[in-house]
Every structure is written in C-alpha cells, then in structure tokens.
PDB file of C-alpha atoms in Angstrom:
ATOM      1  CA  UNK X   1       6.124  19.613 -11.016  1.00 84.00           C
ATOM      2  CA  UNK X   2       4.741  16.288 -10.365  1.00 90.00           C
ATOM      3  CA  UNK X   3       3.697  14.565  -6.976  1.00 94.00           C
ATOM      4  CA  UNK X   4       4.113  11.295  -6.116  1.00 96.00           C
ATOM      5  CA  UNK X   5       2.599   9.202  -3.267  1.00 95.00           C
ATOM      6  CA  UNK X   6       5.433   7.109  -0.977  1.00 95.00           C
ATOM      7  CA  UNK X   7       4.311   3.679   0.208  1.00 94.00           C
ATOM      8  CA  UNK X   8       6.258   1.268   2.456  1.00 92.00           C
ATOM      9  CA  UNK X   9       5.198  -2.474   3.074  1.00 91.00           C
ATOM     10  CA  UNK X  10       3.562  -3.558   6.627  1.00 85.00           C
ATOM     11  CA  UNK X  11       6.682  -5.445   6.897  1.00 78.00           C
ATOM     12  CA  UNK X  12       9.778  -3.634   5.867  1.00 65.00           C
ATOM     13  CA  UNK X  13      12.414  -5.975   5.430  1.00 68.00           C
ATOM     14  CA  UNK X  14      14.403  -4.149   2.296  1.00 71.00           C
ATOM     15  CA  UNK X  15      13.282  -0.945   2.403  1.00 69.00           C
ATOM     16  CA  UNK X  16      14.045  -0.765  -1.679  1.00 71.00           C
ATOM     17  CA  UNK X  17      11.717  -3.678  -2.635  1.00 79.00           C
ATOM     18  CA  UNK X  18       9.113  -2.747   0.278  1.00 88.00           C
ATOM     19  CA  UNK X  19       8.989   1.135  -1.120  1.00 92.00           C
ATOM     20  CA  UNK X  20       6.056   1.788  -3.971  1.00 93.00           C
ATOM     21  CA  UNK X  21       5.703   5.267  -5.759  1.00 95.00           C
ATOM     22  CA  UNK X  22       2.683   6.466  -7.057  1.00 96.00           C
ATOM     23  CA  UNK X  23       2.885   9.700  -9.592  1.00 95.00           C
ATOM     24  CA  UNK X  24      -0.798  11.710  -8.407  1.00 93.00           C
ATOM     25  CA  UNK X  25      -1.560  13.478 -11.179  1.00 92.00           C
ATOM     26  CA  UNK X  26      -2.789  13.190 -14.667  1.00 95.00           C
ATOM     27  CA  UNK X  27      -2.742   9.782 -16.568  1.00 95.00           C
ATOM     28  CA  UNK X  28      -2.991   9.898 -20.602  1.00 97.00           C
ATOM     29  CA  UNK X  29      -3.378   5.457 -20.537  1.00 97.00           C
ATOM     30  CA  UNK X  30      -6.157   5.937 -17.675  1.00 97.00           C
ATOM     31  CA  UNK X  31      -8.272   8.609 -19.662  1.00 98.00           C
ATOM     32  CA  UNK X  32      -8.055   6.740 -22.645  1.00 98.00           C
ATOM     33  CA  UNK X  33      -8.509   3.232 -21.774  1.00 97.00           C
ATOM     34  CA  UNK X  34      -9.956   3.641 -18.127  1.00 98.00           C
ATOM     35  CA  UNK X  35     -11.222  -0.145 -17.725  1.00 97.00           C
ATOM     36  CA  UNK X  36      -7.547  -1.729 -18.762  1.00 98.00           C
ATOM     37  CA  UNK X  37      -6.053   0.664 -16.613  1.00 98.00           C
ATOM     38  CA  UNK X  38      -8.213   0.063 -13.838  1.00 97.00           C
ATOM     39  CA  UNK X  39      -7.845  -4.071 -14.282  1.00 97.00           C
ATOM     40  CA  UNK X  40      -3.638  -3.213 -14.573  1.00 97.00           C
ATOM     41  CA  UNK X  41      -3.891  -1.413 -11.190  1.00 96.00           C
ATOM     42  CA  UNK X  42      -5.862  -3.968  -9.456  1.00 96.00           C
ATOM     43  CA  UNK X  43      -8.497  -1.552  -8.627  1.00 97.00           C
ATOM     44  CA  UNK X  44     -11.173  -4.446  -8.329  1.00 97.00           C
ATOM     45  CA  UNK X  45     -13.948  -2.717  -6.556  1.00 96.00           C
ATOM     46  CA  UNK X  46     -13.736   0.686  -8.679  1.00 97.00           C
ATOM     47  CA  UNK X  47     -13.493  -1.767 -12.217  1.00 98.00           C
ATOM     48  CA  UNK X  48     -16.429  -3.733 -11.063  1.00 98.00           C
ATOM     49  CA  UNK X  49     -18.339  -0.937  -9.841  1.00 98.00           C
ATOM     50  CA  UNK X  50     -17.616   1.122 -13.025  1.00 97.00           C
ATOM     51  CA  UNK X  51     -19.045  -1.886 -15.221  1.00 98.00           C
ATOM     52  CA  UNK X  52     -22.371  -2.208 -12.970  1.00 98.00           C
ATOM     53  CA  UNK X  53     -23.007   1.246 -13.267  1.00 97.00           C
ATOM     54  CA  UNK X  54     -22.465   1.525 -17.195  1.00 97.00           C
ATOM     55  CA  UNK X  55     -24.654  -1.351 -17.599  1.00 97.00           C
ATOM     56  CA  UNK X  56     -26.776   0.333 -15.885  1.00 97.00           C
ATOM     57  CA  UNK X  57     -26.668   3.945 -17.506  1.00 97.00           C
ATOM     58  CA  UNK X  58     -26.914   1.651 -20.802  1.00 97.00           C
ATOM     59  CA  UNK X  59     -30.592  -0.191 -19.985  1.00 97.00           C
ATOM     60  CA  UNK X  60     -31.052   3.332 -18.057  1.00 97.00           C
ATOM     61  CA  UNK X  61     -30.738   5.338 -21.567  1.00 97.00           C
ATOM     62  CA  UNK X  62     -32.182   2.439 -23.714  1.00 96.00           C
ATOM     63  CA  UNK X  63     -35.454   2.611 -21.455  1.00 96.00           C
ATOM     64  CA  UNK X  64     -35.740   6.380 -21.682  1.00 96.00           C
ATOM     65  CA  UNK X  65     -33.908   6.759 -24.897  1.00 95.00           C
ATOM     66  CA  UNK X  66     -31.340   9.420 -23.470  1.00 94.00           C
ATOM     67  CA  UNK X  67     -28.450   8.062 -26.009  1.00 92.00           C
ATOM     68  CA  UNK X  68     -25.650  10.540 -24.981  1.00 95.00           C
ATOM     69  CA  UNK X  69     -26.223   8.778 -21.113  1.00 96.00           C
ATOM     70  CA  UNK X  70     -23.258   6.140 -21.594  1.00 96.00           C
ATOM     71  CA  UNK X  71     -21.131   8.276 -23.838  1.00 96.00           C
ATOM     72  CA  UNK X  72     -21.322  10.775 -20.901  1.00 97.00           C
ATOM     73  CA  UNK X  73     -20.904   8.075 -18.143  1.00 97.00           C
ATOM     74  CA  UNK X  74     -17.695   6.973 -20.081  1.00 97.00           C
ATOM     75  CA  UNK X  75     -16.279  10.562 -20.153  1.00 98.00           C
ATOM     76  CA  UNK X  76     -16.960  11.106 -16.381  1.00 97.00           C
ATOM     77  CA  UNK X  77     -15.440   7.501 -15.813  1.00 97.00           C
ATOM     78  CA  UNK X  78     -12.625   8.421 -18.158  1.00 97.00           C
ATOM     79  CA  UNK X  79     -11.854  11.956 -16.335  1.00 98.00           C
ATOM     80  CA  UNK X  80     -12.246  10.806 -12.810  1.00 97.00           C
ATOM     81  CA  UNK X  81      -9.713   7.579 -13.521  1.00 97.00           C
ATOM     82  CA  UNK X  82      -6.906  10.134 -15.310  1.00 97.00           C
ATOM     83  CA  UNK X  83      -7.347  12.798 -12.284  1.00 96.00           C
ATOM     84  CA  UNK X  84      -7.898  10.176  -8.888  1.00 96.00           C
ATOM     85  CA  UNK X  85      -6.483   7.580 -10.099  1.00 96.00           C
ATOM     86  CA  UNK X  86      -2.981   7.163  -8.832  1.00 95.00           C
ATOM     87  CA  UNK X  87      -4.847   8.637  -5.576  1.00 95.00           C
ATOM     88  CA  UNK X  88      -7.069   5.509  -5.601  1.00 96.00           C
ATOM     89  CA  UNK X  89      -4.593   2.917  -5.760  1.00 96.00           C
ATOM     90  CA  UNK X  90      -2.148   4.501  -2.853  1.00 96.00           C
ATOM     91  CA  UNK X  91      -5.836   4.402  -0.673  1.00 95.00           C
ATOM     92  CA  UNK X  92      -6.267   0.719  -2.072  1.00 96.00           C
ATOM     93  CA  UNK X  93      -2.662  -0.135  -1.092  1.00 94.00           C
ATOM     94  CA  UNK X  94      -2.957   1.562   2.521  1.00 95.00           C
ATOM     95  CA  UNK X  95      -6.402  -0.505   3.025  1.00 94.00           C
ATOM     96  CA  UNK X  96      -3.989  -3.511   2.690  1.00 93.00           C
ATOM     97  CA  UNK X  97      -1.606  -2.290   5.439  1.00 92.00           C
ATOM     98  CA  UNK X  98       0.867  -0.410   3.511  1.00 93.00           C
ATOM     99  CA  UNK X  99       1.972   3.037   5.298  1.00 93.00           C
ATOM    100  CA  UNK X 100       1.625   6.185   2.977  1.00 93.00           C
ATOM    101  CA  UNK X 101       5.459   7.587   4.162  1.00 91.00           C
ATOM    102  CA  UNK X 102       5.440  11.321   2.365  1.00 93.00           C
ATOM    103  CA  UNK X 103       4.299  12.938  -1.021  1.00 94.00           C
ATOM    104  CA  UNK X 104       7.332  13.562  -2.511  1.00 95.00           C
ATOM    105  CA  UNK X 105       7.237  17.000  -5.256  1.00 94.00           C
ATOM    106  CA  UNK X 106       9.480  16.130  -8.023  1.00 95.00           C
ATOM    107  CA  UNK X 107       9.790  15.893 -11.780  1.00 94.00           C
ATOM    108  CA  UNK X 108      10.392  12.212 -12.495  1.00 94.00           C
ATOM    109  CA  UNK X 109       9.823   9.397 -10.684  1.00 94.00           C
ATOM    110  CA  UNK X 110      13.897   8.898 -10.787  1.00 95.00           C
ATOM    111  CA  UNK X 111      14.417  12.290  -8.430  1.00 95.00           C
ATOM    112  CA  UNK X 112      11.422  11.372  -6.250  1.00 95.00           C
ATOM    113  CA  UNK X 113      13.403   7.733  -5.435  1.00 93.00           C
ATOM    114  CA  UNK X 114      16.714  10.079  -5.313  1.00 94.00           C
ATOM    115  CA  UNK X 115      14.943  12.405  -2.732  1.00 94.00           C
ATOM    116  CA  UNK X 116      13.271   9.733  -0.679  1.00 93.00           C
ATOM    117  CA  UNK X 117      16.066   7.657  -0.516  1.00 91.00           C
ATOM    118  CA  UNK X 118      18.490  10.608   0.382  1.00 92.00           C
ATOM    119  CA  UNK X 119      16.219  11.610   3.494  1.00 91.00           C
ATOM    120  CA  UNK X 120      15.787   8.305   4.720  1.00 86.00           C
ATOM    121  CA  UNK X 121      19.745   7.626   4.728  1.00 85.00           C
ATOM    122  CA  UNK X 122      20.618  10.802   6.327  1.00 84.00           C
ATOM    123  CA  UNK X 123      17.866  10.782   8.805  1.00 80.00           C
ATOM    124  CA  UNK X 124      19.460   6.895   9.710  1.00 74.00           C
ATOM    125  CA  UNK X 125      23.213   8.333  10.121  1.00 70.00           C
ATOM    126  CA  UNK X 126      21.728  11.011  13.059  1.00 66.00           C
ATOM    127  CA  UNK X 127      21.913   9.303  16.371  1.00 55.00           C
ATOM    128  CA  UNK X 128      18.397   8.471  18.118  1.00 61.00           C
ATOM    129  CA  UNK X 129      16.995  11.182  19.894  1.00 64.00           C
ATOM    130  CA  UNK X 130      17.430  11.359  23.535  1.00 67.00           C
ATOM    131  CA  UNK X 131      14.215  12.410  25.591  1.00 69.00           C
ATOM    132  CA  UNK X 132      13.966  15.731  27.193  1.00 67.00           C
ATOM    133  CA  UNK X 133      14.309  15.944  30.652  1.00 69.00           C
ATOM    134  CA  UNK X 134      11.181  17.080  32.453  1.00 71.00           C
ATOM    135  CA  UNK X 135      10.810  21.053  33.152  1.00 65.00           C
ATOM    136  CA  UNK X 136      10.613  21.933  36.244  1.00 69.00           C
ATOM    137  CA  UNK X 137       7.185  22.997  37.576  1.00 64.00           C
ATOM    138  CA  UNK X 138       6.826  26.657  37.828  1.00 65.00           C
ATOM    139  CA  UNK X 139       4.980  28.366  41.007  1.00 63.00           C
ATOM    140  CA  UNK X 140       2.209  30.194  40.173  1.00 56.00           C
ATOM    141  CA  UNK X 141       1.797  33.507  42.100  1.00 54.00           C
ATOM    142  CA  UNK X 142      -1.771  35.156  41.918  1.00 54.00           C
ATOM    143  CA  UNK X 143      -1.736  39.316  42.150  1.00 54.00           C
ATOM    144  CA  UNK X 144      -4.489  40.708  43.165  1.00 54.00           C
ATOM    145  CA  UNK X 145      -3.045  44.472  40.928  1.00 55.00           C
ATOM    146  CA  UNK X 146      -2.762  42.271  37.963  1.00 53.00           C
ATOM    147  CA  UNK X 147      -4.492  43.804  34.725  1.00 52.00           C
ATOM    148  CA  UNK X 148      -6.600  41.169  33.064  1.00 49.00           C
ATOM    149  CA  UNK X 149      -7.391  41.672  28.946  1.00 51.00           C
ATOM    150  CA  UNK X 150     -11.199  40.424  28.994  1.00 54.00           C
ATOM    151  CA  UNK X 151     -13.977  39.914  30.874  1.00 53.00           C
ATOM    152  CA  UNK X 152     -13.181  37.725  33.801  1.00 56.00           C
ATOM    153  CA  UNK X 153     -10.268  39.509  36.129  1.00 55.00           C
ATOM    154  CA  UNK X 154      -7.061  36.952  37.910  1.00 55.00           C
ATOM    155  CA  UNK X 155      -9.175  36.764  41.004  1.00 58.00           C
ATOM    156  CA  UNK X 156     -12.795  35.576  39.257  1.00 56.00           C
ATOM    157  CA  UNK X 157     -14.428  38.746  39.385  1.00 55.00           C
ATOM    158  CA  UNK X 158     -15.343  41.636  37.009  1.00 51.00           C
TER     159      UNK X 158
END
C-alpha cells in the first residue's frame, strides 16, 4: 500500500484546488531521469545542488583518475531522488506556507482523494465542539498512615 503526503494552501479558499497529494514512495521517472524530474518538481535548490556536486565529482575523478566517481554519484543521485523524492517536494511546498494535513495509506491516488475528502466532509457535518467545563478542584488530605512505594514517604521523610 502506498502513502501519500496531504497538502493544503496557506489560504484555503476551495479546499479542492488548494489540496496537493504527494505519493511517498518509489518513483520509476525519478530513478531514471533524476535531473528532469527534479526540474518538473521545481526542486531548484536540490537540481542545482545535484549539478555542482557532479561537476564536481567529475574534475574530482578526472584529477585523481577514479572513473567510476560520477557513475557512482549518478546512482546515489538516482536512488536518493526515486526513494525522498516525493518527501522533498511536500518539505519544499511546506517551506512555502503550505500545511502538511495527514499521510493518507491508500492504493491510488483516486482512494487517497476519496478518503481525504470523506473525513473532511464528515468531520464538517459534526457540530463544533463545546468546551469542557472546569473540574472542580479536589482537596487534598495528607495521612500521616499512608504507605508510600519509594524512597521519600507522604510526610518528606524516610
């Protein structure tokens, strides 16, 4: 069974255009093309980051001829997009103010809208909640023949 991430917008007008879900799991497109993926996500930071550092492991391996250094860069890029990925961009979208609402367990994105929506109109049919009424305060008695379990007895002493 799948999860997917539940995002609202900072302002929540239609709740069905304002609602984003992201599937947190496995991604076939972003282990095989991580960089498109990335640039289709709008993960800016992680895409430009990602090209620094495999320029880098490329002048790293061509100055200390270590050839399998951006091969193995690109698998570890490659593995960490299709794993993190969708977890990335619902942490990218909450940096921009959107709320992260539940994590929804379902098998298609189609019965995690079903679910979500469900909820959210049956928990808007239940009247508001009334506050409780303060308890009153209860008198405490101290016993000088109460048993104590530890160290320190009722009264302070041993």
């Amino acid at each position: 069974m799948r999860s997917f991430y539940v995002l609202t917008a900072p302002a929540t007008g239609d709740a069905v255009s304002d609602t984003k879900f992201i599937r947190d799991g496995f991604s076939w497109f972003a282990f095989l093309l991580p960089l498109p993926w990335l640039l289709v996500k709008r993960l800016w930071l992680i895409f430009a980051a990602a090209i620094i550092v495999y320029i880098a492991t490329i002048l790293i391996a061509e100055q200390y001829r270590i050839d399998g250094l951006p091969i193995a860069f690109s698998f570890v890029l490659s593995l960490w997009t299709a794993l993190e990925g969708g977890h990335a961009q619902a942490r990218a979208l909450e940096r921009k103010g959107w709320q992260i609402e539940r994590v929804i367990a379902a098998d298609r994105l189609s019965d995690a809208e079903d679910i979500y929506f469900a909820d959210k109109a049956a928990t808007e049919r239940t009247e508001p909640e009334r506050p409780l009424s303060p308890m009153p305060a209860r008198k405490v008695v101290a016993s000088t023949n109460a048993v104590a379990l530890g160290l320190i007895g009722p009264a302070g002493g041993r």
